[in-house]
Amino acid sequence: MGVHSGYTFMKRAGSREDIIKITIHELLHGNGFSWKCTKGNRNGHVSGPSVLSNENNQYILGKMIYEHGDESCPDLKDSVYMAPTSDDPYDPLPMVCHLAERSGRAHGGSYGFEDDWPEKYNHKKFNKIKKNSYWCTYKLSEYAETNWFREWK
């Protein structure tokens, strides 16, 4: 799947409905959500009714993610991983890796872009990228340093 990774911990998920919600939630992260420009974005999640919310985790996508109407911010309906594919699709993997490169947490490279960034997504929140605010694990084995993992258990 696209953007670096999504983890699902099913041991304590509970019901079948909980497992479905958790899986959809993580698949949305796999599509780059929540983008910094997503309405209600809070550290990669959204506020309000949505399966991507930590506070109000309902069984709906939410208007802030799907058909939100802000052309300057990626919309789930335009992800290359959605079917049917949009007339103007984007691939979230190179986009997130590009942002990670700008934040100092990637290995370098074009990630499939001819240019630096798709012009369509010109939201002002993409202009100021904070240090270490994104992470790209694309080809991680080629640039990872052993000391990054010393404290992992």
GROMACS .gro file of C-alpha atoms in nm:
model
  153
    1MET     CA    1   0.000   0.000   0.000
    2GLY     CA    2   0.107   0.355  -0.063
    3VAL     CA    3   0.228   0.583   0.211
    4HIS     CA    4   0.490   0.436   0.437
    5SER     CA    5   0.282   0.222   0.672
    6GLY     CA    6  -0.029   0.171   0.876
    7TYR     CA    7  -0.044  -0.062   1.172
    8THR     CA    8  -0.350  -0.246   1.297
    9PHE     CA    9  -0.350  -0.402   1.640
   10MET     CA   10  -0.638  -0.648   1.641
   11LYS     CA   11  -0.576  -0.823   1.972
   12ARG     CA   12  -0.791  -0.571   2.162
   13ALA     CA   13  -1.010  -0.452   1.877
   14GLY     CA   14  -1.327  -0.610   2.009
   15SER     CA   15  -1.614  -0.654   1.769
   16ARG     CA   16  -1.605  -0.718   1.396
   17GLU     CA   17  -1.725  -0.358   1.347
   18ASP     CA   18  -1.427  -0.231   1.552
   19ILE     CA   19  -1.187  -0.433   1.336
   20ILE     CA   20  -1.340  -0.283   1.020
   21LYS     CA   21  -1.318   0.072   1.161
   22ILE     CA   22  -0.955   0.028   1.264
   23THR     CA   23  -0.864  -0.115   0.923
   24ILE     CA   24  -1.036   0.168   0.734
   25HIS     CA   25  -0.873   0.420   0.970
   26GLU     CA   26  -0.526   0.280   0.892
   27LEU     CA   27  -0.598   0.258   0.518
   28LEU     CA   28  -0.677   0.631   0.529
   29HIS     CA   29  -0.333   0.692   0.682
   30GLY     CA   30  -0.200   0.482   0.394
   31ASN     CA   31  -0.353   0.741   0.162
   32GLY     CA   32  -0.172   1.028   0.335
   33PHE     CA   33  -0.449   1.139   0.568
   34SER     CA   34  -0.482   1.353   0.752
   35TRP     CA   35  -0.293   1.610   0.544
   36LYS     CA   36  -0.184   1.930   0.721
   37CYS     CA   37  -0.442   2.117   0.511
   38THR     CA   38  -0.729   1.879   0.595
   39LYS     CA   39  -1.000   2.070   0.781
   40GLY     CA   40  -0.984   1.979   1.149
   41ASN     CA   41  -0.639   1.815   1.121
   42ARG     CA   42  -0.489   1.728   1.459
   43ASN     CA   43  -0.163   1.535   1.441
   44GLY     CA   44  -0.267   1.317   1.148
   45HIS     CA   45  -0.628   1.274   1.261
   46VAL     CA   46  -0.936   1.495   1.228
   47SER     CA   47  -1.182   1.650   1.467
   48GLY     CA   48  -1.549   1.587   1.401
   49PRO     CA   49  -1.743   1.282   1.289
   50SER     CA   50  -1.512   1.058   1.089
   51VAL     CA   51  -1.351   0.715   1.095
   52LEU     CA   52  -1.020   0.910   1.101
   53SER     CA   53  -1.109   1.091   1.425
   54ASN     CA   54  -0.971   0.982   1.761
   55GLU     CA   55  -1.245   1.161   1.957
   56ASN     CA   56  -1.552   1.090   1.743
   57ASN     CA   57  -1.466   0.767   1.560
   58GLN     CA   58  -1.780   0.702   1.360
   59TYR     CA   59  -1.831   0.464   1.072
   60ILE     CA   60  -1.824   0.743   0.808
   61LEU     CA   61  -1.544   0.904   0.608
   62GLY     CA   62  -1.644   1.260   0.690
   63LYS     CA   63  -1.674   1.565   0.466
   64MET     CA   64  -1.327   1.685   0.566
   65ILE     CA   65  -1.171   1.381   0.393
   66TYR     CA   66  -1.400   1.299   0.101
   67GLU     CA   67  -1.540   1.564  -0.139
   68HIS     CA   68  -1.433   1.849   0.088
   69GLY     CA   69  -1.426   2.102  -0.196
   70ASP     CA   70  -1.081   2.254  -0.129
   71GLU     CA   71  -0.894   2.206  -0.458
   72SER     CA   72  -0.566   2.308  -0.292
   73CYS     CA   73  -0.573   2.012  -0.051
   74PRO     CA   74  -0.572   1.641  -0.149
   75ASP     CA   75  -0.915   1.474  -0.140
   76LEU     CA   76  -0.952   1.099  -0.088
   77LYS     CA   77  -1.172   1.076  -0.398
   78ASP     CA   78  -0.864   1.165  -0.609
   79SER     CA   79  -0.624   0.906  -0.462
   80VAL     CA   80  -0.489   0.659  -0.718
   81TYR     CA   81  -0.590   0.387  -0.471
   82MET     CA   82  -0.960   0.467  -0.506
   83ALA     CA   83  -1.176   0.307  -0.773
   84PRO     CA   84  -1.304   0.432  -1.002
   85THR     CA   85  -0.997   0.649  -1.047
   86SER     CA   86  -1.046   1.024  -1.058
   87ASP     CA   87  -0.980   1.223  -1.376
   88ASP     CA   88  -0.710   1.409  -1.181
   89PRO     CA   89  -0.557   1.149  -0.943
   90TYR     CA   90  -0.259   1.178  -0.709
   91ASP     CA   91  -0.036   0.914  -0.555
   92PRO     CA   92   0.005   0.986  -0.182
   93LEU     CA   93   0.334   0.793  -0.150
   94PRO     CA   94   0.559   1.034  -0.341
   95MET     CA   95   0.374   1.331  -0.193
   96VAL     CA   96   0.431   1.226   0.168
   97CYS     CA   97   0.792   1.129   0.094
   98HIS     CA   98   0.850   1.468  -0.068
   99LEU     CA   99   0.712   1.639   0.245
  100ALA     CA  100   0.931   1.414   0.461
  101GLU     CA  101   1.234   1.517   0.257
  102ARG     CA  102   1.148   1.881   0.319
  103SER     CA  103   1.112   1.811   0.693
  104GLY     CA  104   1.447   1.629   0.709
  105ARG     CA  105   1.317   1.273   0.751
  106ALA     CA  106   1.373   1.099   0.419
  107HIS     CA  107   1.663   0.978   0.208
  108GLY     CA  108   1.641   1.207  -0.093
  109GLY     CA  109   1.521   1.147  -0.442
  110SER     CA  110   1.241   1.250  -0.670
  111TYR     CA  111   0.986   0.991  -0.547
  112GLY     CA  112   0.837   0.983  -0.894
  113PHE     CA  113   0.782   1.357  -0.940
  114GLU     CA  114   0.893   1.535  -1.253
  115ASP     CA  115   0.872   1.862  -1.058
  116ASP     CA  116   0.895   1.932  -0.686
  117TRP     CA  117   0.524   1.924  -0.601
  118PRO     CA  118   0.193   1.899  -0.790
  119GLU     CA  119   0.088   2.260  -0.861
  120LYS     CA  120  -0.275   2.179  -0.787
  121TYR     CA  121  -0.199   2.127  -0.417
  122ASN     CA  122  -0.089   2.480  -0.335
  123HIS     CA  123  -0.250   2.505   0.009
  124LYS     CA  124  -0.057   2.748   0.231
  125LYS     CA  125  -0.003   2.474   0.493
  126PHE     CA  126   0.223   2.291   0.247
  127ASN     CA  127   0.456   2.594   0.231
  128LYS     CA  128   0.582   2.578   0.589
  129ILE     CA  129   0.691   2.226   0.680
  130LYS     CA  130   0.818   2.184   1.036
  131LYS     CA  131   1.133   1.984   1.103
  132ASN     CA  132   1.064   1.611   1.152
  133SER     CA  133   0.690   1.655   1.089
  134TYR     CA  134   0.671   1.385   0.819
  135TRP     CA  135   0.829   1.042   0.783
  136CYS     CA  136   0.896   0.837   0.472
  137THR     CA  137   0.998   0.473   0.491
  138TYR     CA  138   1.023   0.427   0.114
  139LYS     CA  139   1.351   0.237   0.059
  140LEU     CA  140   1.425   0.273   0.432
  141SER     CA  141   1.679  -0.007   0.424
  142GLU     CA  142   1.896   0.200   0.189
  143TYR     CA  143   1.937   0.498   0.422
  144ALA     CA  144   1.847   0.386   0.776
  145GLU     CA  145   2.110   0.404   1.046
  146THR     CA  146   2.136   0.129   1.308
  147ASN     CA  147   2.134   0.375   1.600
  148TRP     CA  148   1.779   0.483   1.506
  149PHE     CA  149   1.652   0.146   1.630
  150ARG     CA  150   1.856   0.091   1.948
  151GLU     CA  151   1.568   0.172   2.182
  152TRP     CA  152   1.313  -0.045   1.999
  153LYS     CA  153   1.200  -0.352   2.188
   0.00000   0.00000   0.00000
